[in-house]
Coordinates of C-alpha atoms and ligand atoms in Angstrom, one line a residue:
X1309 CA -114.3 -15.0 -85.0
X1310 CA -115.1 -11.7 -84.0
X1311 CA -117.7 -9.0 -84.9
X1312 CA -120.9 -9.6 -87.3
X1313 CA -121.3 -12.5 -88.6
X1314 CA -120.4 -12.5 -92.5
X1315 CA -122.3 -15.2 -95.1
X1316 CA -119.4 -16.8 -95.7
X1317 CA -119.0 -17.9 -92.0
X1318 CA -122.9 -18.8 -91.5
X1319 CA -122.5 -20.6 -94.8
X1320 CA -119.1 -22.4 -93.2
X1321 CA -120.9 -22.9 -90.1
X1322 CA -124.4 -24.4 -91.4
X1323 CA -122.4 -27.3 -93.6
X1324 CA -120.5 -28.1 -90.7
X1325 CA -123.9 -28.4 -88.3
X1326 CA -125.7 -30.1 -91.1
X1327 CA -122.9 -32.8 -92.1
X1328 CA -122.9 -33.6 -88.2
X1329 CA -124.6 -31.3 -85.6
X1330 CA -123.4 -33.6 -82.5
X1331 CA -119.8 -32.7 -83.5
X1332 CA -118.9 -29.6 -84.0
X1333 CA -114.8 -27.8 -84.0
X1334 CA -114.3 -25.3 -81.5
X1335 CA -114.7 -22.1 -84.5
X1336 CA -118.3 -23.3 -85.3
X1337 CA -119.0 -23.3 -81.8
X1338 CA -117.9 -20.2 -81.0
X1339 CA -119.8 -18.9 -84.5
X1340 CA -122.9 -20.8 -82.8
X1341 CA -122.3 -18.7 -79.2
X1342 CA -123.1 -15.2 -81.1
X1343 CA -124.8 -15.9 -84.2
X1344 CA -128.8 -16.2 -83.4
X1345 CA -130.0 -17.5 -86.9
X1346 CA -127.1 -20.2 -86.8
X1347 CA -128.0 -21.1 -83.4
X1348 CA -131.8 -21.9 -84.6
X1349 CA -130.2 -23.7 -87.4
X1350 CA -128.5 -25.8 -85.3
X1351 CA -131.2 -26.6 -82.7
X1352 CA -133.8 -26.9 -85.8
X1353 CA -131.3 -30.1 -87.5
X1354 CA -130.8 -31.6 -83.9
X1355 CA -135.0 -31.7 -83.8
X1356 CA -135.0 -32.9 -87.4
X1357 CA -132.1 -35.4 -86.7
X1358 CA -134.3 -36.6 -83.8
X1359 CA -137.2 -37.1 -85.6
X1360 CA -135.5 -38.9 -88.0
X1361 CA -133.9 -41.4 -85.8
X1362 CA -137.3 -42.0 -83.5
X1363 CA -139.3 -42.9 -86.6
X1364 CA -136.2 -45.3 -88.1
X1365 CA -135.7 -47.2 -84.3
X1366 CA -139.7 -47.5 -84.2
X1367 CA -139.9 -48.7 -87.5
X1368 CA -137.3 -51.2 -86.4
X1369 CA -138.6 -52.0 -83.4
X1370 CA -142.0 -52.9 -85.3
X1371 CA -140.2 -55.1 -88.0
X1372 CA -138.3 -56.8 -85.1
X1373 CA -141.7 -58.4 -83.3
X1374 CA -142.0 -62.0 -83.7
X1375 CA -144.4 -63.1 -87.1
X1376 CA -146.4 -65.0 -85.3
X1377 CA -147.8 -62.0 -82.7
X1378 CA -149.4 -60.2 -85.8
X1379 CA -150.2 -60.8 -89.4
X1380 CA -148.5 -59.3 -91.6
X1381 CA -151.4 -57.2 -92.8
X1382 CA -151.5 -55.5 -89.6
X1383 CA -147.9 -55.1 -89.3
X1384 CA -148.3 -53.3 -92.3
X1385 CA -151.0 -51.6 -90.9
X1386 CA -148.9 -50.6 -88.1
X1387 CA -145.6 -49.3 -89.6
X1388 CA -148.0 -47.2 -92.1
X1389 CA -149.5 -45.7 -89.0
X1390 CA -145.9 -45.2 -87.3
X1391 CA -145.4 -43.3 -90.7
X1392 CA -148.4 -42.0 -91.1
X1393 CA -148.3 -40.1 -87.3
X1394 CA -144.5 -39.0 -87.5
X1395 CA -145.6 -37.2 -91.4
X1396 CA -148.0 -35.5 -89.3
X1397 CA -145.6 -34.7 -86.2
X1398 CA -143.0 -33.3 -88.4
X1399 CA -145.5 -32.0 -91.4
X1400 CA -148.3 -30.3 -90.2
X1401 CA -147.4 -27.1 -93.0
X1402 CA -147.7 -29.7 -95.5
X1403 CA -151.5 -28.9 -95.2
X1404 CA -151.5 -25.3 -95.6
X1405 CA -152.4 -23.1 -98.3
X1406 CA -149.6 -21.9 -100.7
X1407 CA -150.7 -18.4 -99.6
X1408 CA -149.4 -19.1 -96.3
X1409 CA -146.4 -20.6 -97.7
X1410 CA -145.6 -17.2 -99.7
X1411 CA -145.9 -15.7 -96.3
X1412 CA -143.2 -18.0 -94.7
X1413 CA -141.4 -17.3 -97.7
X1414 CA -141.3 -13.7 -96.8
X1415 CA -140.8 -13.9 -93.4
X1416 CA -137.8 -16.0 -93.9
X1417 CA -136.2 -13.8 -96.2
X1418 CA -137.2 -10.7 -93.9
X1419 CA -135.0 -12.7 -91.7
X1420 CA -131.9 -12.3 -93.6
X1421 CA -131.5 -8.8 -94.6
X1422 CA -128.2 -9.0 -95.3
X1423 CA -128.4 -11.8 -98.3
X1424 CA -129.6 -8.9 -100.8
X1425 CA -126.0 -7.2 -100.7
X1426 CA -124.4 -9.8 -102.2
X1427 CA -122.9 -8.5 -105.6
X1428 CA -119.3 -11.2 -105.7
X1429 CA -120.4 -14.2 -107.8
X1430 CA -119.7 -17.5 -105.4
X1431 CA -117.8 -20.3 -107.2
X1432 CA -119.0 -23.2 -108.0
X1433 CA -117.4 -25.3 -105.5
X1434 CA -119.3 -23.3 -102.7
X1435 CA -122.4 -22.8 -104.2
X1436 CA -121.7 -26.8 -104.9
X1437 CA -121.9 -27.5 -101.2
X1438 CA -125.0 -25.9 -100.7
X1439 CA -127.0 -27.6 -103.0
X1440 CA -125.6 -31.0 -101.8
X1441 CA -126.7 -30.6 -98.7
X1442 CA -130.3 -29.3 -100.0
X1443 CA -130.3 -32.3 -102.6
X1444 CA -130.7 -30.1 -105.4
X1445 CA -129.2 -29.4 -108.5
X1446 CA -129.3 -26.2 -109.9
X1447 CA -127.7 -25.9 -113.5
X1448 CA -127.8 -22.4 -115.8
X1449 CA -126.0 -19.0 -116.4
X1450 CA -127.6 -17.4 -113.8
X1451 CA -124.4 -15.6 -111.6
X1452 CA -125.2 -16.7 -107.7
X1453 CA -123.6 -13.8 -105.2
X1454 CA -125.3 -15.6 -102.1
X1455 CA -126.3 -18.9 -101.5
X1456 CA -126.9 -20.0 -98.2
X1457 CA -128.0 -23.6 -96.4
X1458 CA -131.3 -23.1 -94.7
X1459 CA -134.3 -24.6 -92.3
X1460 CA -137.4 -24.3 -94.0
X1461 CA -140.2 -26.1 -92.9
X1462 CA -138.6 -28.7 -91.4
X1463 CA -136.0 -29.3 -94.0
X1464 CA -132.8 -28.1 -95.4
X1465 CA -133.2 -26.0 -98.8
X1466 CA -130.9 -23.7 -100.7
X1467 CA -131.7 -20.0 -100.2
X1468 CA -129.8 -17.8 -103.2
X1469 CA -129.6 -14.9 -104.6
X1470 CA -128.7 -14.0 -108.1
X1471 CA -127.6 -11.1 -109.5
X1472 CA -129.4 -10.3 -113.1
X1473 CA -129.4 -6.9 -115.0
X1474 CA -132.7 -5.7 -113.1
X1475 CA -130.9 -6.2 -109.5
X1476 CA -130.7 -9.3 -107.1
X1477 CA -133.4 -11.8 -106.8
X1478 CA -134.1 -14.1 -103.7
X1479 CA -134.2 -17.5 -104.7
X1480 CA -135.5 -20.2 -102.8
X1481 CA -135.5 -24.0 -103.8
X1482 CA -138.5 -25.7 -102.4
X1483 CA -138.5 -30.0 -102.5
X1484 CA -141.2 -30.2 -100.1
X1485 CA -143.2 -27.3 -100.9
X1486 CA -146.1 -28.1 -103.8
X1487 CA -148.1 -25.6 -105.6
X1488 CA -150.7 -26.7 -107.7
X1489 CA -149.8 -23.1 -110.3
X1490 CA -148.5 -20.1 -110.7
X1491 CA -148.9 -17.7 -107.7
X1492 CA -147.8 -13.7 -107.5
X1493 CA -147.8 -12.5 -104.1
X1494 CA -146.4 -8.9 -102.6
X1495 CA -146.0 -8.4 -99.3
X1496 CA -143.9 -6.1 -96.8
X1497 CA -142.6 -4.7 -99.9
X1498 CA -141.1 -7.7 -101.6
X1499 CA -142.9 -9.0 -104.5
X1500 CA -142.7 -12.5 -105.5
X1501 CA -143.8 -15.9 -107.6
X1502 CA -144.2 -19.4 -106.4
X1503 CA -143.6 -21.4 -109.1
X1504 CA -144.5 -25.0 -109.3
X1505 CA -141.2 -27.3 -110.2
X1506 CA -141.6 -31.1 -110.3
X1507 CA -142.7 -32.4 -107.5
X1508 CA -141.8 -29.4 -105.4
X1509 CA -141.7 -25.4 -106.3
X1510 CA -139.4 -22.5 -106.6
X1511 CA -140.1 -18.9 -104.8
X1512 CA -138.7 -15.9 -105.8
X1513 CA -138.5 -12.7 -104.7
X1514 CA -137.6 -9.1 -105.6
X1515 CA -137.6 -5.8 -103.5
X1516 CA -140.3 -3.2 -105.5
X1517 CA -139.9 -4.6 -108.6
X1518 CA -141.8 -7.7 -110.7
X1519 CA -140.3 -10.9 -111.5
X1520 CA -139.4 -10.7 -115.4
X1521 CA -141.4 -13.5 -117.0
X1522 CA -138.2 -15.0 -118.8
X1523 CA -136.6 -15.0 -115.9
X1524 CA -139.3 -17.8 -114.1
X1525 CA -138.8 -19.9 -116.7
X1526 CA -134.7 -20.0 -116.9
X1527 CA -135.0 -20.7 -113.2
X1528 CA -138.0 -23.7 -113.5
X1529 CA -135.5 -25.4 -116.4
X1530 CA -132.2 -24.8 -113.8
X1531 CA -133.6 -27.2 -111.4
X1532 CA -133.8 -31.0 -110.7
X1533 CA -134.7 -32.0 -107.2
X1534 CA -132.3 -35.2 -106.5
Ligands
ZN2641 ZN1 -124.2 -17.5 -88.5
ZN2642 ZN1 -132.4 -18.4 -95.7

């Protein structure tokens, strides 16, 4: 690969890391030698991937110990703790205010200037493989020209962005991200909504130009966190 980066080969690149990020073809590491937001991607799954394995060996490790050296109430006791500490490692932003998440929400998509030229709808297939890997399912008529996988605090999530009559719209689909209603925000000119969805919520931004109302609600009804 040679000169910028396109979406398509960060796209290619991010499934690849986040199927396996310890084995990687010889294109996606020479993607990973000159692309900078790929190369945080990768070293942000190998930290998550890390996490993920300490907390599973010292849950083991816990269940392992003989019955007899601690009652089971206080092996309980202990594997929450184990739990409760590695949330905490890992999920510190789960304690912030949803203003601060609209402003991570902005700085990420500051961060990727070039997702707003999209105008090619992506097939399904690829905008498929996205989603797996965020665990989301994202079903309406709503043409996607970008869809990218993503780090967002601490997780993978589905950045998009469709393409509606007004002009593109950043979408990002947010799991782990609770809002407790709707919130408008506008900052470094990009306006925006978090909306709450299930369990999780849904940002979306626009560049000078408000959300349409219908538009929220097409885009609450398109998702089902998996
Ligand atoms: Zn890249
Ligand atoms: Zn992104």
């Amino acid at each position: 690969m040679s000169g910028a980066p396109t979406p398509d080969e960060c796209r290619h690149v991010r499934l690849h890391v986040g199927a396996d990020p310890h084995s990687l073809p010889a294109d996606v590491q020479a993607h990973l030698a000159t692309c900078d937001a790929c190369r945080r991607f990768r070293d942000e799954t190998l930290m998550l991937d890390q996490r993920v394995r300490a907390a599973l060996e010292l849950q083991l490790a816990q269940f392992r110990t003989p019955a007899k050296s601690a009652p089971r109430s206080r092996r309980f006791a202990l594997a929450a703790s184990i739990l409760l500490g590695v949330f905490m490692a890992g999920g510190v932003w789960l304690l912030r205010t949803p203003p601060a998440l609209a402003g991570e929400v902005v700085e990420h998509v500051l961060e990727e200037p070039d997702s707003w030229d999209a105008r090619t709808p992506m097939s399904p297939a690829d905008i498929g493989q996205v989603l797996d890997m965020a665990g989301v399912d994202f079903v309406g008529d709503v043409p996607v020209v970008y869809a990218a996988p993503c780090m967002f605090r601490g997780r993978h999530i589905a950045h998009l962005v469709i393409l509606g009559p007004e002009g593109p719209k950043t979408v990002m689909l947010l799991p782990h991200a609770s809002v407790d209603g709707r919130r408008a925000f506008s900052e470094h000119g990009l306006r925006g909504v978090l909306l709450p969805a299930g369990t999780g919520s849904i940002a979306v931004l626009a560049r000078g130009a408000d959300v349409p109302a219908d538009l929220e609600k097409a885009l609450v009804s398109a998702v089902r966190w998996r």
